[in-house]
Coordinates of N, CA and C in Angstrom, one line a residue:
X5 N 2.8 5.6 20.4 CA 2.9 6.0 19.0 C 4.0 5.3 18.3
X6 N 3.7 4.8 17.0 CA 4.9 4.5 16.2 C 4.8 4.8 14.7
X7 N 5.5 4.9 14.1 CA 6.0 5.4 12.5 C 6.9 4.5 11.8
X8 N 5.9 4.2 10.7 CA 7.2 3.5 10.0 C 7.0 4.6 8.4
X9 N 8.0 3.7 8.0 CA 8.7 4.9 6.4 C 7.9 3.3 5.7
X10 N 7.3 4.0 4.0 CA 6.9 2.9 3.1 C 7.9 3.6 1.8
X11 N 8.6 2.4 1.7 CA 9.9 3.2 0.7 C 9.2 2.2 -0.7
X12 N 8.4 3.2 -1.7 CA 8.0 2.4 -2.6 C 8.4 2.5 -4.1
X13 N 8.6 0.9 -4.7 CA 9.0 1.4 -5.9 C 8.1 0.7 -7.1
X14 N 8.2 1.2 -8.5 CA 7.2 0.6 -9.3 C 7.5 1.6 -10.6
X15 N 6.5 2.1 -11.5 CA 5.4 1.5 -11.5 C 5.5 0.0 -12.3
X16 N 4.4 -0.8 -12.2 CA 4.9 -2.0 -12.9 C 3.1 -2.4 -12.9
X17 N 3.6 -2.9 -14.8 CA 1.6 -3.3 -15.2 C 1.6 -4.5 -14.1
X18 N 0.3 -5.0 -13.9 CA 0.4 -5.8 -12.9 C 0.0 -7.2 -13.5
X19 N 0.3 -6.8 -14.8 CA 0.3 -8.4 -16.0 C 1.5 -8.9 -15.4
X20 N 2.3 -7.7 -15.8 CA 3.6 -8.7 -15.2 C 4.7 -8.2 -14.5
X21 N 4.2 -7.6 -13.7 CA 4.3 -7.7 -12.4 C 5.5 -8.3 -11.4
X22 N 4.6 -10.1 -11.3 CA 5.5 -10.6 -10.6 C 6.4 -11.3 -11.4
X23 N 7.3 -11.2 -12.5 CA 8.4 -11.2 -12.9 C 9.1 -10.4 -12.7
X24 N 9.1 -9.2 -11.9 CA 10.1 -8.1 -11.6 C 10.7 -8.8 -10.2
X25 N 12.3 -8.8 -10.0 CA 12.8 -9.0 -8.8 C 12.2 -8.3 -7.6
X26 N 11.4 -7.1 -7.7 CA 10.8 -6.8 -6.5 C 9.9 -7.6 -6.1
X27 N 9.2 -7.9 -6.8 CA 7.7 -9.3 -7.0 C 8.6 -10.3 -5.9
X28 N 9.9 -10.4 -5.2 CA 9.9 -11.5 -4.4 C 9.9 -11.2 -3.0
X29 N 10.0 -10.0 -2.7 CA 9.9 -9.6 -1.5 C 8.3 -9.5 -0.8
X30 N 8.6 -8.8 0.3 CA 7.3 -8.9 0.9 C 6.5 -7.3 1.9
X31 N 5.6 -7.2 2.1 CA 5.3 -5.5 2.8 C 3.8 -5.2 2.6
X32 N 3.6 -3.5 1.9 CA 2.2 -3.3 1.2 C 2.7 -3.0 -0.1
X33 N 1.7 -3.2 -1.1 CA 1.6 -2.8 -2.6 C 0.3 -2.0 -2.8
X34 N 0.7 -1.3 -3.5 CA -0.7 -0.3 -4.3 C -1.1 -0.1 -5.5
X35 N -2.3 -0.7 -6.4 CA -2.3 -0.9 -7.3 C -3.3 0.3 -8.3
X36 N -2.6 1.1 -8.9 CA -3.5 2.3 -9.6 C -3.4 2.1 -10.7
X37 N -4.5 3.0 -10.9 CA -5.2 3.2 -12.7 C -3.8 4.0 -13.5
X38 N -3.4 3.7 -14.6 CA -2.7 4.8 -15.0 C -3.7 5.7 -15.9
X39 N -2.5 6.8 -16.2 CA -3.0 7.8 -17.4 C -1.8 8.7 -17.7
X40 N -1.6 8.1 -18.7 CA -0.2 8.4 -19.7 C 0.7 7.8 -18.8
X41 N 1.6 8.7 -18.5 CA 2.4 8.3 -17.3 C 2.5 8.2 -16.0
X42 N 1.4 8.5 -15.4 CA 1.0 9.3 -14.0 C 0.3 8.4 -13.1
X43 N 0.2 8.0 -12.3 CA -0.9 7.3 -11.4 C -2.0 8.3 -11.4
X44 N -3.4 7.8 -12.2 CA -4.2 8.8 -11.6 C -5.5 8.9 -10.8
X45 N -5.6 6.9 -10.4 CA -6.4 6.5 -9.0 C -6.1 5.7 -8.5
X46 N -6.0 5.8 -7.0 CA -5.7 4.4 -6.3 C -7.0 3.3 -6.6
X47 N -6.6 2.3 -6.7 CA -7.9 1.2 -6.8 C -7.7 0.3 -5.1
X48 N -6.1 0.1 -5.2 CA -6.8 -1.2 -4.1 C -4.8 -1.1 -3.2
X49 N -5.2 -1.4 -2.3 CA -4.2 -1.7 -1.1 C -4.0 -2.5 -0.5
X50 N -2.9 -3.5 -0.7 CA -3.0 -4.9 0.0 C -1.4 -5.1 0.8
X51 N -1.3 -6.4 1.2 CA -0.3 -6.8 2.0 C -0.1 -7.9 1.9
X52 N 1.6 -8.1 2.0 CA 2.0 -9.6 2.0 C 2.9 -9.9 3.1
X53 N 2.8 -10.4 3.5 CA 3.8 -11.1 4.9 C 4.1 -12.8 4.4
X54 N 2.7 -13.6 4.9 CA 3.5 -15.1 4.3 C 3.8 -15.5 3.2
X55 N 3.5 -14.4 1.8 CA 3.7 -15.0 1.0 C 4.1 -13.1 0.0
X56 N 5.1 -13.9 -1.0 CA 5.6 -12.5 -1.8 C 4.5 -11.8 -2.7
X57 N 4.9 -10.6 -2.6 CA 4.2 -9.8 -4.0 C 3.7 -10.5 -5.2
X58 N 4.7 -11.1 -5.9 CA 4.4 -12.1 -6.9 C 3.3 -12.7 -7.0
X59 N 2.9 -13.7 -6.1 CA 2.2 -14.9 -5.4 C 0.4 -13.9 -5.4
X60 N 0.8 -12.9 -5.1 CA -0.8 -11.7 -5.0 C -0.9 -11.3 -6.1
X61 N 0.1 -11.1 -7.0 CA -0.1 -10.3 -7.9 C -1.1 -11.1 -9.2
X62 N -0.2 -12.9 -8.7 CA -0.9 -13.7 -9.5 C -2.5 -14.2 -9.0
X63 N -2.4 -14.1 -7.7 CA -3.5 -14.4 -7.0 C -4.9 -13.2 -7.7
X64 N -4.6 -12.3 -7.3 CA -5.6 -11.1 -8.2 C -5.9 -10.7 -9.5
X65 N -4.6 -11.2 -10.3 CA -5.2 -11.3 -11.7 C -6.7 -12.7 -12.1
X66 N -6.2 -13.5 -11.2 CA -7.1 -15.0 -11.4 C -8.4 -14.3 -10.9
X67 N -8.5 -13.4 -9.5 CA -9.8 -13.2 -8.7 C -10.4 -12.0 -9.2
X68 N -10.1 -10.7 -9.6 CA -10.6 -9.7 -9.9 C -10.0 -8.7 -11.0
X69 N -8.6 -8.5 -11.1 CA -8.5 -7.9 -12.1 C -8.6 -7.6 -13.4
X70 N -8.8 -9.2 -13.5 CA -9.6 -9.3 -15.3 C -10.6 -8.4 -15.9
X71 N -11.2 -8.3 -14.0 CA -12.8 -7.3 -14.5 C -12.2 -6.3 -14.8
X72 N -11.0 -5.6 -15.5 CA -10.8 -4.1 -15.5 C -10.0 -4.3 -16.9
X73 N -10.3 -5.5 -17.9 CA -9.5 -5.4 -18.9 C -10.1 -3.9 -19.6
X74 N -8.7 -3.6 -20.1 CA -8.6 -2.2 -21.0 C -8.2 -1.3 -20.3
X75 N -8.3 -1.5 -18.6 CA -7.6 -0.4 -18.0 C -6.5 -0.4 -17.6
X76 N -5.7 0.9 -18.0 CA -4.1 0.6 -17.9 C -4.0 0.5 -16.2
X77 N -3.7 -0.7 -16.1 CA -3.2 -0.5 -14.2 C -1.6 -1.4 -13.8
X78 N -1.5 -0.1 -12.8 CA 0.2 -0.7 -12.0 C 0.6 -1.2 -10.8
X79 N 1.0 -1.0 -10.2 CA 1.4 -2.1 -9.0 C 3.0 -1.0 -8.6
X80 N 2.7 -0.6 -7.2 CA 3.9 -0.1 -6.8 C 4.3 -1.1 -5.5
X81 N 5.5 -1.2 -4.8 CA 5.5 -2.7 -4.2 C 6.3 -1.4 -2.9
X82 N 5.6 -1.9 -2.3 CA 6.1 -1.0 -0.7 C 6.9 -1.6 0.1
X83 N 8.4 -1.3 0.6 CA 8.9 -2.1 1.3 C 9.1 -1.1 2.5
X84 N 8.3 -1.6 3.7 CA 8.3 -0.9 5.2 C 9.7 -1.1 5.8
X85 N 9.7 0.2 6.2 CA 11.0 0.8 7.2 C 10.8 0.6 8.5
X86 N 11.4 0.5 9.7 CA 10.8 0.8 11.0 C 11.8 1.6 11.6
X87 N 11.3 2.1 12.5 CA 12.5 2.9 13.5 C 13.4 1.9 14.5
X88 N 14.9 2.6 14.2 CA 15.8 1.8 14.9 C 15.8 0.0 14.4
X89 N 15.2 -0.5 13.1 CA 15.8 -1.4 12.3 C 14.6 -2.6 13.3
X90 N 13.7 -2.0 14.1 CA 12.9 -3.2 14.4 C 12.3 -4.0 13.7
X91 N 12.4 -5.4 14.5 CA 11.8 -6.6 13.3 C 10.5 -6.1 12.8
X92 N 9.9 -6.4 11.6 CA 8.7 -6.2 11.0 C 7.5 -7.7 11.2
X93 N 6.1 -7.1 12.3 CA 6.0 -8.3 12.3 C 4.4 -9.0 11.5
X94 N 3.9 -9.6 11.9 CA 2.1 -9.4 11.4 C 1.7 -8.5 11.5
X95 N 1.5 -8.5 12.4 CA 0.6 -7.2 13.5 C 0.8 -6.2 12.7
X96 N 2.2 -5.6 12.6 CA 2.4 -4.6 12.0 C 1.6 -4.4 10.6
X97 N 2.2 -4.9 9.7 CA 1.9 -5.3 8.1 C 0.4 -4.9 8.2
X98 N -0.4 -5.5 9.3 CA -2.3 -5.8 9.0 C -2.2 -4.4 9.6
X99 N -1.6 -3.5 10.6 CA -2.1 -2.1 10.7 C -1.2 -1.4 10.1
X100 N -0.3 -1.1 9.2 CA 0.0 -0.3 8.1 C -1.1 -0.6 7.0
X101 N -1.5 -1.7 7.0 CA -2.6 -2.1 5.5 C -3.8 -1.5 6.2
X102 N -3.9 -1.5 7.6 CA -5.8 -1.2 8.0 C -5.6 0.7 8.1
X103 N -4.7 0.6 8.1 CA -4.4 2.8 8.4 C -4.6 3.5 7.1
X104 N -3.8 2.6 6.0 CA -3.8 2.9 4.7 C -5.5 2.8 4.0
X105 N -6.2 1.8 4.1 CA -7.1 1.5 4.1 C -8.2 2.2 4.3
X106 N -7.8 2.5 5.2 CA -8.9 3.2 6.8 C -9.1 4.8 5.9
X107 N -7.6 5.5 5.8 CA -7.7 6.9 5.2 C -7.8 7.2 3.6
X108 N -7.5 6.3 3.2 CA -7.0 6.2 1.7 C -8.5 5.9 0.7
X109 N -9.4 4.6 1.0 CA -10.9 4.3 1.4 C -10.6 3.8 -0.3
X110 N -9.8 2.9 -0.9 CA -9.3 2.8 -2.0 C -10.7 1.6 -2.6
X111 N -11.5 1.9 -3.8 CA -12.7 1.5 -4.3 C -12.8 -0.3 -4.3
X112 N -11.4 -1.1 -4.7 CA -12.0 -1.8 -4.8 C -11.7 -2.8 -3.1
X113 N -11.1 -2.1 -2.4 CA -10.8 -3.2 -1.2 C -12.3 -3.3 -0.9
X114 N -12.7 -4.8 -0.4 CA -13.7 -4.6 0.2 C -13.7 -4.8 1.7
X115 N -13.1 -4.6 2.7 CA -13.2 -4.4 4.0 C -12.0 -3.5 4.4
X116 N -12.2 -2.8 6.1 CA -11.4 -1.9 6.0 C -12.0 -0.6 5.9
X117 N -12.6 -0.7 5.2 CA -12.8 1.3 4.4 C -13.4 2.1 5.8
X118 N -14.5 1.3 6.5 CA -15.5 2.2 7.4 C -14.9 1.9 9.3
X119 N -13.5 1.5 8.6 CA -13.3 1.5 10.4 C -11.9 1.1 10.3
X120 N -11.1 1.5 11.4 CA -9.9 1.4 11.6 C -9.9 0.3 13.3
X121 N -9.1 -1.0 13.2 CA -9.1 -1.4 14.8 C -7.8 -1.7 15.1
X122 N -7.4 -1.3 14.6 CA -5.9 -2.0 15.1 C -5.2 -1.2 16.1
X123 N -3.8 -1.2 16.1 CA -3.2 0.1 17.2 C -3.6 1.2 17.1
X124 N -3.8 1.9 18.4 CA -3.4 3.2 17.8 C -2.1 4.2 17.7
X125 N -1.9 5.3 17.3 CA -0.8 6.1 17.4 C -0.1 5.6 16.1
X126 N -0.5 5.2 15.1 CA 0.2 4.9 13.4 C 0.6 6.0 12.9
X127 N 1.6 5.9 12.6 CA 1.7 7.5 11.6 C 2.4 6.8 10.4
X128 N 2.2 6.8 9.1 CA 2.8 6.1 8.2 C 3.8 7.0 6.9
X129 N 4.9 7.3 7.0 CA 5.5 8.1 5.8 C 5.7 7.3 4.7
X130 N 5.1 8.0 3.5 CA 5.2 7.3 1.9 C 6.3 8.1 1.2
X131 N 7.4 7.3 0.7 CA 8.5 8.2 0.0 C 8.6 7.3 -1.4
X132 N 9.0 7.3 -2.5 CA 9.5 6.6 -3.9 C 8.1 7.0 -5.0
X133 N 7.8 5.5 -5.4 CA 7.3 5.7 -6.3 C 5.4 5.4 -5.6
X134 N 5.0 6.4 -5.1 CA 3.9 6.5 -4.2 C 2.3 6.7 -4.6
X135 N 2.5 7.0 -6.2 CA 1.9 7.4 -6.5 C 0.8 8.4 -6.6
X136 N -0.9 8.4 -5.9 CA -1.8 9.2 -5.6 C -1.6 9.4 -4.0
X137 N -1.0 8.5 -3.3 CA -1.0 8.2 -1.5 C -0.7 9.5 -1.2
X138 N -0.5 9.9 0.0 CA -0.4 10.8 0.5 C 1.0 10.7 1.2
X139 N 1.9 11.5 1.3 CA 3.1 11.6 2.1 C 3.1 10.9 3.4
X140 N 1.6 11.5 4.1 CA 2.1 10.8 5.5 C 0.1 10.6 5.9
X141 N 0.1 9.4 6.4 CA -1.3 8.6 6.9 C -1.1 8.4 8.2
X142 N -2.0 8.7 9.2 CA -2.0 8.0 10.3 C -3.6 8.3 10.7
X143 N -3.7 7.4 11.5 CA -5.1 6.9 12.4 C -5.3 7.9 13.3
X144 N -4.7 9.2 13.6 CA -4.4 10.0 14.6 C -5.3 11.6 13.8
X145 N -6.4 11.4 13.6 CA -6.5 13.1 12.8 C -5.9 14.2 13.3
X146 N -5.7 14.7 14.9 CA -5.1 16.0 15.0 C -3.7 15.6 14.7
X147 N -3.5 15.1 15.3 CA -1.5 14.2 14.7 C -1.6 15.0 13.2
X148 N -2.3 14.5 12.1 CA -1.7 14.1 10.9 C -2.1 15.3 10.4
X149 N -2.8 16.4 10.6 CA -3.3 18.0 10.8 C -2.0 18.4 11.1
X150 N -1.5 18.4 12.0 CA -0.4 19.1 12.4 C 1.0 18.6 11.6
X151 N 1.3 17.6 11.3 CA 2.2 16.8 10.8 C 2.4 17.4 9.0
X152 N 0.8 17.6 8.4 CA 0.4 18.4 7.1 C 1.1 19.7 7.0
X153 N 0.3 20.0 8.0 CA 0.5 21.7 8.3 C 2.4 21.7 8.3
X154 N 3.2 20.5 9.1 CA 4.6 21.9 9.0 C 5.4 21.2 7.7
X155 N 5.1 19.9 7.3 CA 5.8 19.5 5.9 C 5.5 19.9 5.1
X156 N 4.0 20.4 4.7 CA 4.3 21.2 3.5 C 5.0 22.5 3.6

């Protein structure tokens, strides 16, 4: 079993985005619909390792986000925690993004949604600016049942 923390911060339009100093780092991002002030759907859940937030953010506006002019959307930028300060590696990144994915089932990713393969025993804590996500995701149903049950 392992757990990492997604310490996330935002919200930020994802016009521009990657001009924000967090746009240079690297982890998961989550990009939702707003309304007023509020996140009020997740759309899509991605990951960067070789290359920064920024770099995607610009990459997505060119590939798909255009299709959504008029709709107010933001971009929260997740920077993953691990226990005891362990390195952060691929592996990781593509099963925090396939867990998130897997439970979350966010409209526009297009793979991911109908299966989870990566490790098992994920437990994922979301704390900042988190938006619609859920506090805690893992690939484990009775785990994350029980995990519900005593945090709330």
């Amino acid at each position: 079993m392992s757990w990492f923390k997604i310490d996330w911060s935002g919200y930020y339009p994802v016009d521009t985005a990657h001009t924000r100093p967090e746009s240079r780092n690297y982890g998961i991002y989550a990009i939702h619909e707003m309304e007023s002030r509020v996140p009020r759907k997740l759309l899509y859940i991605g990951e960067t390792y070789t290359q920064d937030f920024g770099k995607r953010m610009k990459q997505h506006q060119r590939d798909w986000l255009h299709k959504y002019n008029g709709v107010r959307m933001v971009v929260s930028f997740g920077r993953i925690c691990t226990p005891n300060g362990k390195r952060i590696s691929q592996e990781i990144v593509f099963d925090i993004e396939g867990v998130l994915i897997h439970n979350l089932i966010p409209p526009c990713n297009t793979s991911g949604k109908k299966g989870y393969r990566g490790r098992e025993g994920i437990i994922v804590f979301n704390t900042g600016k988190s938006g619609v996500l859920s506090n805690v995701v893992s690939d484990d149903k009775e785990l994350l049942s029980l995990l519900r049950r005593h945090l709330t």
